[in-house]
Coordinates of C-alpha atoms and ligand atoms in Angstrom, one line a residue:
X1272 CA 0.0 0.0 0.0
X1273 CA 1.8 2.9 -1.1
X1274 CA 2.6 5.7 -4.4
X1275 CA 3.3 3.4 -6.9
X1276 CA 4.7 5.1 -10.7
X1277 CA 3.4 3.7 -13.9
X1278 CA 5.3 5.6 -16.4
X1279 CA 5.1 9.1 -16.2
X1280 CA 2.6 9.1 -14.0
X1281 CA 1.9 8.8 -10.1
X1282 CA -1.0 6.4 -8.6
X1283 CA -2.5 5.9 -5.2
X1284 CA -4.3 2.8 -3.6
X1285 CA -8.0 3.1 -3.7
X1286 CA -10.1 -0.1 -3.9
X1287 CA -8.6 -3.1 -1.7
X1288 CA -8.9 -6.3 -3.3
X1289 CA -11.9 -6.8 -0.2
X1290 CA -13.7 -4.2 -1.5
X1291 CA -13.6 -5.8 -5.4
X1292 CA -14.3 -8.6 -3.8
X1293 CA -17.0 -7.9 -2.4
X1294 CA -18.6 -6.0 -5.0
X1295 CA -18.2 -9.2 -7.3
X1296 CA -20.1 -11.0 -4.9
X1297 CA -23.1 -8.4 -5.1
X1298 CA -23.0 -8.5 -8.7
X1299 CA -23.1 -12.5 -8.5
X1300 CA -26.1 -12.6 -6.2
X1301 CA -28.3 -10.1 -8.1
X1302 CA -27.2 -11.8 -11.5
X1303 CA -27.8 -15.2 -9.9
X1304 CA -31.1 -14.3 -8.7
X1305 CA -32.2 -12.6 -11.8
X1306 CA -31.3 -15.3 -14.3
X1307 CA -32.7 -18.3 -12.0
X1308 CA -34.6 -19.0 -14.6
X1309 CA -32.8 -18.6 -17.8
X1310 CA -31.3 -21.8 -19.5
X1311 CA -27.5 -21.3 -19.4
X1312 CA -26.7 -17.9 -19.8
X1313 CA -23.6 -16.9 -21.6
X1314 CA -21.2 -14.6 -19.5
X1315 CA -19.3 -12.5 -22.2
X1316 CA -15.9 -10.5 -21.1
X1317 CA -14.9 -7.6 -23.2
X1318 CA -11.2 -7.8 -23.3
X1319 CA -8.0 -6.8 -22.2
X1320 CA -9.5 -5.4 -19.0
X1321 CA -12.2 -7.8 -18.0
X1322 CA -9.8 -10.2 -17.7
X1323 CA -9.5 -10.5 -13.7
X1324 CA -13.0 -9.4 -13.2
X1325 CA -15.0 -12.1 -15.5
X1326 CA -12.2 -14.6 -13.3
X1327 CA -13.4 -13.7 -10.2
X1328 CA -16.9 -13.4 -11.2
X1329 CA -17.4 -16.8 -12.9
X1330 CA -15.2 -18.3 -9.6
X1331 CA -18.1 -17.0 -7.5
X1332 CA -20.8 -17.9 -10.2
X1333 CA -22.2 -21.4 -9.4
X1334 CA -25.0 -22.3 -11.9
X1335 CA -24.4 -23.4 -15.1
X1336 CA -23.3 -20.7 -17.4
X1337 CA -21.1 -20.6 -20.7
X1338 CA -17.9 -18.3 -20.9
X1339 CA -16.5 -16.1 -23.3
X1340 CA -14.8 -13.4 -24.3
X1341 CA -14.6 -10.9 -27.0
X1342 CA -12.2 -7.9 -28.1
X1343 CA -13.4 -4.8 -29.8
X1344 CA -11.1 -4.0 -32.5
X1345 CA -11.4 -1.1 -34.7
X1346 CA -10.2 -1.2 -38.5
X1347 CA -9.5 1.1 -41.4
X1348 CA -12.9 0.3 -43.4
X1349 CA -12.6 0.9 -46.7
X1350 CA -16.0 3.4 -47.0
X1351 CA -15.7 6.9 -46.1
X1352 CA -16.7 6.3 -42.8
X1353 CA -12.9 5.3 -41.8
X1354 CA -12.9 3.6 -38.9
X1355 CA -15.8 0.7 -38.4
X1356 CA -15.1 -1.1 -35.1
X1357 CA -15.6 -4.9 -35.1
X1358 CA -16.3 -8.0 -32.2
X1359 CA -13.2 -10.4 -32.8
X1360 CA -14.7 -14.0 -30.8
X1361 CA -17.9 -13.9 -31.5
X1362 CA -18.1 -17.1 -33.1
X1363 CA -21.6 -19.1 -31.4
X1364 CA -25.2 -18.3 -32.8
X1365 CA -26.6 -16.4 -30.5
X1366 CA -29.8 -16.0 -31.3
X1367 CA -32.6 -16.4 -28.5
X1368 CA -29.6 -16.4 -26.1
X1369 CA -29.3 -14.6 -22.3
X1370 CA -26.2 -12.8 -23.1
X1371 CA -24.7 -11.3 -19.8
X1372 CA -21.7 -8.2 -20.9
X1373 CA -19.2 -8.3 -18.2
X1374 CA -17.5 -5.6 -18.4
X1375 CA -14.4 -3.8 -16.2
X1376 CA -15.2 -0.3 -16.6
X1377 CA -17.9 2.1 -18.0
X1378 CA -16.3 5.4 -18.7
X1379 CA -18.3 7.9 -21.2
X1380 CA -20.1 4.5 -22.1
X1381 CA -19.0 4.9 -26.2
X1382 CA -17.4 1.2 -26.2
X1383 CA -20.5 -0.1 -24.7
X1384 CA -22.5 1.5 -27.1
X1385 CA -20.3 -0.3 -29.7
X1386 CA -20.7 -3.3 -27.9
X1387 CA -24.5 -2.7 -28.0
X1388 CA -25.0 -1.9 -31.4
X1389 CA -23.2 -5.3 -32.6
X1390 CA -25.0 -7.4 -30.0
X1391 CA -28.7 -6.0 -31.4
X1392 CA -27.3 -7.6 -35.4
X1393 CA -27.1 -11.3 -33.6
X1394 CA -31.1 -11.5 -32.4
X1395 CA -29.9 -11.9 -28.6
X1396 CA -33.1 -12.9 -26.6
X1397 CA -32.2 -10.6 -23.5
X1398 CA -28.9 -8.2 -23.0
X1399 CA -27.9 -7.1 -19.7
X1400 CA -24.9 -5.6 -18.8
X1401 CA -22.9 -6.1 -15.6
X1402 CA -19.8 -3.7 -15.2
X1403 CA -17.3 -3.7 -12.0
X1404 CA -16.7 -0.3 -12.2
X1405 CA -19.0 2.6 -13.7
X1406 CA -18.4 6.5 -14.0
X1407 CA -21.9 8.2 -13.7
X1408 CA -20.5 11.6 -14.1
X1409 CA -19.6 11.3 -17.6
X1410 CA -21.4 8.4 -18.5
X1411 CA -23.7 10.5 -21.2
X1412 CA -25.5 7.5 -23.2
X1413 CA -29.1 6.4 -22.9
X1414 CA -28.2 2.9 -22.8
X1415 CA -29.3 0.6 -19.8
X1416 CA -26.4 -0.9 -16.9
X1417 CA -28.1 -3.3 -15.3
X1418 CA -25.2 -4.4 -13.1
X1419 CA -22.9 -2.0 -11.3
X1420 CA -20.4 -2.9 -9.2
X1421 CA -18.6 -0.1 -7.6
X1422 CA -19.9 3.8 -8.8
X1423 CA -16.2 6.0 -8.7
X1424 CA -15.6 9.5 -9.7
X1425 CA -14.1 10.9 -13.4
X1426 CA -10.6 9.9 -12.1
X1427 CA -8.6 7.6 -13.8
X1428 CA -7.6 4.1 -12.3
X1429 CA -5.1 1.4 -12.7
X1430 CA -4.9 -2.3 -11.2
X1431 CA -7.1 -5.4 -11.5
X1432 CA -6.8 -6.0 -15.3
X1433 CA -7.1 -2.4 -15.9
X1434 CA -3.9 -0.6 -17.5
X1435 CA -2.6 3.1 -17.7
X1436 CA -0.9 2.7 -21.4
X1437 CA -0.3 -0.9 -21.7
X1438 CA 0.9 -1.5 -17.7
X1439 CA -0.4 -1.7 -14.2
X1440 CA -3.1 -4.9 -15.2
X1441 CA -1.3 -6.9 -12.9
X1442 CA -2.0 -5.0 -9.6
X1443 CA -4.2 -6.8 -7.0
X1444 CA -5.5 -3.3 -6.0
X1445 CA -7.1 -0.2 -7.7
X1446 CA -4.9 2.5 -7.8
X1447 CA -6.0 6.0 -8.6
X1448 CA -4.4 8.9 -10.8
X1449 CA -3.1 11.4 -8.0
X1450 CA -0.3 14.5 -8.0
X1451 CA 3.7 13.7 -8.0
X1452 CA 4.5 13.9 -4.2
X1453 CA 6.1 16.9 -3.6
X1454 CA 7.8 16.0 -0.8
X1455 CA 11.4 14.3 0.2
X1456 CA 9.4 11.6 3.4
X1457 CA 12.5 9.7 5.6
X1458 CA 12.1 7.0 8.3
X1459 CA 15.7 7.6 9.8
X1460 CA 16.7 4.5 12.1
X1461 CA 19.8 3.8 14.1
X1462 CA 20.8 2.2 17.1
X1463 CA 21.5 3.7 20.7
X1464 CA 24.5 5.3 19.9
X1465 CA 25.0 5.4 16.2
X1466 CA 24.7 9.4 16.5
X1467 CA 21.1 9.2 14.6
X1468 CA 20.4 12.9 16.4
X1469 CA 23.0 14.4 14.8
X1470 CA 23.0 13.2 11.6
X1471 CA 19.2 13.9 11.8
X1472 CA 19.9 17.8 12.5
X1473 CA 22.9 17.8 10.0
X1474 CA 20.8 16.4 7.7
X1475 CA 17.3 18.6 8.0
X1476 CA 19.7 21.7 7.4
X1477 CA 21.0 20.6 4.7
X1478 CA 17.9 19.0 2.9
X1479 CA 15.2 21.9 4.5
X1480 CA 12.9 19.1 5.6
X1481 CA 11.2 19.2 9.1
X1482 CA 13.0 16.6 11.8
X1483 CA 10.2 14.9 13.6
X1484 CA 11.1 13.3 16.8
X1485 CA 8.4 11.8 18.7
X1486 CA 9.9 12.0 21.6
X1487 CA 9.8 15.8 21.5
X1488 CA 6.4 15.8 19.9
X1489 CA 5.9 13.7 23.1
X1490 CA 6.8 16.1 25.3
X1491 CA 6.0 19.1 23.6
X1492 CA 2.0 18.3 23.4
X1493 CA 2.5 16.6 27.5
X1494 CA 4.0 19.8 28.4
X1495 CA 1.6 22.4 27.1
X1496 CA -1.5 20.1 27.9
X1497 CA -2.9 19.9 24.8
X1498 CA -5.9 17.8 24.2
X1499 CA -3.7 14.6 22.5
X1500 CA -1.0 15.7 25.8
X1501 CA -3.2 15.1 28.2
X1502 CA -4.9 11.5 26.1
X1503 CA -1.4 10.2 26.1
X1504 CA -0.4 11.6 29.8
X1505 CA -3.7 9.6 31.2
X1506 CA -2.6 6.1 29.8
X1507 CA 1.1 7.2 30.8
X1508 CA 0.1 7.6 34.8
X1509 CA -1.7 4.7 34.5
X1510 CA 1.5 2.6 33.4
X1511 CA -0.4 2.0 30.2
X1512 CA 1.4 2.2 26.3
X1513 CA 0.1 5.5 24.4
X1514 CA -2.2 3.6 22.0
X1515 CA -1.1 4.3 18.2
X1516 CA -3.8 6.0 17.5
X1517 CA -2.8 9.1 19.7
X1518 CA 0.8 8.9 19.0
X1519 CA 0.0 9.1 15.5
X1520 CA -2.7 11.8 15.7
X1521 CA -0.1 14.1 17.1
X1522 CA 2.2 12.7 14.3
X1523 CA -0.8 14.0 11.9
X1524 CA -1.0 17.3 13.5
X1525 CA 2.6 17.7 13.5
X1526 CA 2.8 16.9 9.5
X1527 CA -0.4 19.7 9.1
X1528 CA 1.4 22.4 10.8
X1529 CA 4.2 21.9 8.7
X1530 CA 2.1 21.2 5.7
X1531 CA 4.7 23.7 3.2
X1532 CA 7.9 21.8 4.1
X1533 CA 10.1 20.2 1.6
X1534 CA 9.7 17.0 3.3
X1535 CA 10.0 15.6 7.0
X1536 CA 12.5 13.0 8.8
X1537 CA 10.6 10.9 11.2
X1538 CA 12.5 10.0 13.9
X1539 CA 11.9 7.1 16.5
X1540 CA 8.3 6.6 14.3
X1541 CA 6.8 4.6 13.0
X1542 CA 7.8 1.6 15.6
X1543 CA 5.7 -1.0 14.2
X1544 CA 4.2 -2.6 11.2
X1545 CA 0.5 -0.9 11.4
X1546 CA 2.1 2.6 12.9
X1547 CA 4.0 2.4 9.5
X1548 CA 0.9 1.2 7.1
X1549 CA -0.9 3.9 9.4
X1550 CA 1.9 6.6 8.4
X1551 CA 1.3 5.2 4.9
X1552 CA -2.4 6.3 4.6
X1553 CA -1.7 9.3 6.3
X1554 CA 0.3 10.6 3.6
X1555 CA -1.2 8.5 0.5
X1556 CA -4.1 10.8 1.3
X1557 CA -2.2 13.7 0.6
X1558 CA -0.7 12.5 -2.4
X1559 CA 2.8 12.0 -0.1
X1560 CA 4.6 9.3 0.2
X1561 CA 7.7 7.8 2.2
X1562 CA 10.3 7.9 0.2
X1563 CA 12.7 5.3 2.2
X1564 CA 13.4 4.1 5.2
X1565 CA 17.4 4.7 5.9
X1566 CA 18.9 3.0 9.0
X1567 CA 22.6 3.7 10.1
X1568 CA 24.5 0.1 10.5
X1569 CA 27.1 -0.2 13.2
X1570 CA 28.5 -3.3 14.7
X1571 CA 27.1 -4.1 17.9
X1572 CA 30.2 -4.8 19.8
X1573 CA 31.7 -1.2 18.7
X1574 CA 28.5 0.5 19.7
X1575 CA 28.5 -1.6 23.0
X1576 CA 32.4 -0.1 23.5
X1577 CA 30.8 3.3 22.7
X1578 CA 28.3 3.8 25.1
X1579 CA 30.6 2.2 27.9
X1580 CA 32.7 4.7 27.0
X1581 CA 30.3 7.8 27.0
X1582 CA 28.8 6.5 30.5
X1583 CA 32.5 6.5 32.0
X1584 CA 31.7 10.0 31.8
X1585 CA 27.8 11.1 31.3
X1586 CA 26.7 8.8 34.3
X1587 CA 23.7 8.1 32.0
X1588 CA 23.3 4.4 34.6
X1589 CA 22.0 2.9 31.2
X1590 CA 25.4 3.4 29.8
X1591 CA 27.2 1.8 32.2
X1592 CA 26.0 -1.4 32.2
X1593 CA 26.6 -4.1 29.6
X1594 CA 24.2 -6.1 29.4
X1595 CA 21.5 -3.2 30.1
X1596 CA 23.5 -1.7 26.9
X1597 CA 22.9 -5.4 25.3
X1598 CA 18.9 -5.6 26.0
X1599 CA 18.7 -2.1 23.8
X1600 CA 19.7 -3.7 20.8
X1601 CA 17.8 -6.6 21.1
X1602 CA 15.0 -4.3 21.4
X1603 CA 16.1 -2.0 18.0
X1604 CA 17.1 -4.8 16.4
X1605 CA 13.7 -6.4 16.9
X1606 CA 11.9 -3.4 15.9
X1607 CA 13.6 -2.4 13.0
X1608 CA 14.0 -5.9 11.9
X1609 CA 9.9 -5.7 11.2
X1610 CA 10.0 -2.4 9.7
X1611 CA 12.9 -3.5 7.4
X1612 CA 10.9 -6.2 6.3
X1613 CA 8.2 -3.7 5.8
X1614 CA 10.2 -0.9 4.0
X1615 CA 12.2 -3.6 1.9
X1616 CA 8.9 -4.9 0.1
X1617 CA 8.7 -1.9 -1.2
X1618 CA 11.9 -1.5 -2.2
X1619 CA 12.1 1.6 0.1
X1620 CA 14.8 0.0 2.7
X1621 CA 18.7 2.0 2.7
X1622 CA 21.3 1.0 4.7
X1623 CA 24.0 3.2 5.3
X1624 CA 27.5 2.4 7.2
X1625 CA 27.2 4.4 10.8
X1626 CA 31.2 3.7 11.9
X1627 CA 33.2 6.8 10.6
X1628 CA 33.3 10.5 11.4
X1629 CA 30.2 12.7 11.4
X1630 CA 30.9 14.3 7.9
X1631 CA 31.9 10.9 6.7
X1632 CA 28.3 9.5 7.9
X1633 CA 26.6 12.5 6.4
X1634 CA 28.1 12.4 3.3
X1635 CA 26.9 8.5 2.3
X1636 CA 23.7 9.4 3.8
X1637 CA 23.4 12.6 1.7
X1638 CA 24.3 10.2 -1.4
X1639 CA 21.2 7.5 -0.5
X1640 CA 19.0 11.0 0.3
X1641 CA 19.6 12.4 -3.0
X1642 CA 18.3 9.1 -5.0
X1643 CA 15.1 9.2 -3.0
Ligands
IMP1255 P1 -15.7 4.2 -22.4 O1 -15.3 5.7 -22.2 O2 -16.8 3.8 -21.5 O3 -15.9 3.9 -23.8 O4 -14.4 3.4 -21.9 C1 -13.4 3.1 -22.8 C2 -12.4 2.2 -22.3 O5 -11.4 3.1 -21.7 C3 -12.7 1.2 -21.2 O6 -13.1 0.0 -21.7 C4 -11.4 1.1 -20.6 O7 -10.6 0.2 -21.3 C5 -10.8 2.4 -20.7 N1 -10.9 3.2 -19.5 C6 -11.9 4.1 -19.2 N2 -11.7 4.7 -17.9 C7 -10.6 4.1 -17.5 C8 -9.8 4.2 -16.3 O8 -10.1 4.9 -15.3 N3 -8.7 3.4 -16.1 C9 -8.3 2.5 -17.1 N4 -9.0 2.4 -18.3 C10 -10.1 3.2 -18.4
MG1256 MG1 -12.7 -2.2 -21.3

């Protein structure tokens, strides 16, 4: 669930495969119910984009029924007319047949009308038309639908057999058309000790993007009692976790207030696998996006060496102890090891090498941060 690119152009998820499930099912019930009493009705898919649908459709379908598919292809004709569009698969006699369209989309309704005029030439008995998706805004024919599936709005989609020029047929999901993201979105991770904070401030100078730490959002909202503060403060005294929901809804307000920034570096969020999907449809809705997740990579025993040191003289107690120092990166390591896994699916996971000096460090993360 993220911004995918097809081509030139930028998509967002917008119909789950539940949903298009779902809506197959309806369509199967009312066409099930409706033709209880026709003799084998014949299920024709206009093709490419049907393709998935009449799958799923005839899956769910459990009378008896005949399949098949059609293509409507357009030709030079050799009248003045030019171009005379043509059924390629239409080979049965259909006369005094139930013929049941199934198509993936109704747009301005022209191919249907096509489809239509064809069909009335072959004495059908009954024509009905079942389509998964239907555009009633610029849908401008008179011509009967007698199945919809799901109604959406004049925007263009991509995904389950439908394609933006030729690609994007093989998504599970609907995707819709939405902006380029505007913004640079990083999940910066490193261990206790890998000097994350200040290659996080060296980094949102020199990339203008707005460091979110959640610890200070934390604090900031606890501090000056606001309404999310006080939420998160009364499942705090009571030795409770913040629920992700709060933690997240200060995240959102935090994103709003900054809504003009070149980007943002979230910092010590998103800590699990539904904070980050949560994070995900936060920005999806804005047409955003996270555009990696980059963790800095040092060897536990040098970090372990580190800290000791730095508690020799901080007197941070969780410094100076070990196996304390040990239990931290078991806990990051567990952590991150699921949003790796989460991040790398997408392609979206960077690691960079956190042993060196600081200008060293910033300079290969600069490198991954300009590719994003
Ligand atoms: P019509 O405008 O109803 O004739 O639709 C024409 C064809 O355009 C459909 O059969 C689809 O192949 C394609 N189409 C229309 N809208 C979309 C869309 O949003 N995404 C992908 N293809 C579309
Ligand atoms: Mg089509």
């Amino acid at each position: 669930m993220s911004i995918i690119k097809l081509h030139d152009k930028y998509f967002k998820s917008y119909i789950s495969s539940k949903q298009i499930d779902e809506a197959i099912q309806k369509l199967v019930d009312q066409t099930t119910e409706d033709l209880k009493d026709v003799d084998t009705p014949l299920f024709i898919g206009i093709l490419n984009g049907s393709f998935m649908f009449v799958a799923d459709f005839i899956r769910k379908y459990n009378s008896d029924c005949e399949v098949s598919f059609v293509k409507l292809a357009s030709y030079e004709g050799t009248n003045s007319t030019g171009k005379i569009k043509q059924l390629v698969g239409v080979n049965e006699n259909l006369e005094g047949r139930t013929v049941v369209i199934l198509e993936d989309i109704i747009d301005t309704g022209n191919t249907l009308q096509e489809i239509y005029q064809i069909f009335e030439d072959k004495k059908v008995k009954q024509l009905k038309i079942a389509t998964l998706f239907f555009k009633p805004d610029v849908f401008k024919k008179a011509l009967p639908i007698d199945y919809i599936g799901i109604p959406i709005p004049d925007k263009f989609i991509v995904g389950y057999g439908l394609d933006y020029d030729g690609i994007g047929r093989n998504l599970e999901e609907i995707y819709q058309l939405t902006t380029e993201p505007k913004m640079k979105n990083i999940v910066l991770f490193g261990p206790p000790g890998a000097g994350k904070g200040t290659q996080a401030e060296m980094l949102r100078d020199k990339y203008q993007l707005k460091h979110i730490s959640t610890g200070e959002v934390f604090r900031f909202n606890i501090k000056n009692e606001t309404e999310l503060g006080k939420l998160a403060k009364s499942y705090m005294d009571d030795g409770n976790l913040v629920p992700d929901e709060v933690t997240i809804n200060m995240l959102k307000e935090e994103v709003d207030k900054n809504s003009d920034a070149n980007g943002f570096i979230f910092d010590g969020f998103p800590r699990t696998e539904s904070q980050a999907k949560a994070l995900d449809q936060f920005l999806e809705e804005k047409g955003e996006r996270i555009n990696g997740m980059v963790a800095l990579e040092v060897s536990e025993d040098l970090l372990v060496e580190r800290l000791l040191e730095r508690g020799k003289t901080s007197g941070r107690s969780d410094d100076q102890d070990e196996s304390k120092i040990r239990n931290r990166f078991v806990e990051y390591n567990t952590k991150t090891a699921i949003l790796k896994d989460y991040y790398q699916a997408q392609n979206k996971y960077f690691g960079a090498n956190g042993v060196g000096s600081i200008p060293e460090i910033t300079e290969r993360l600069s490198q991954i941060f300009d590719k994003l």
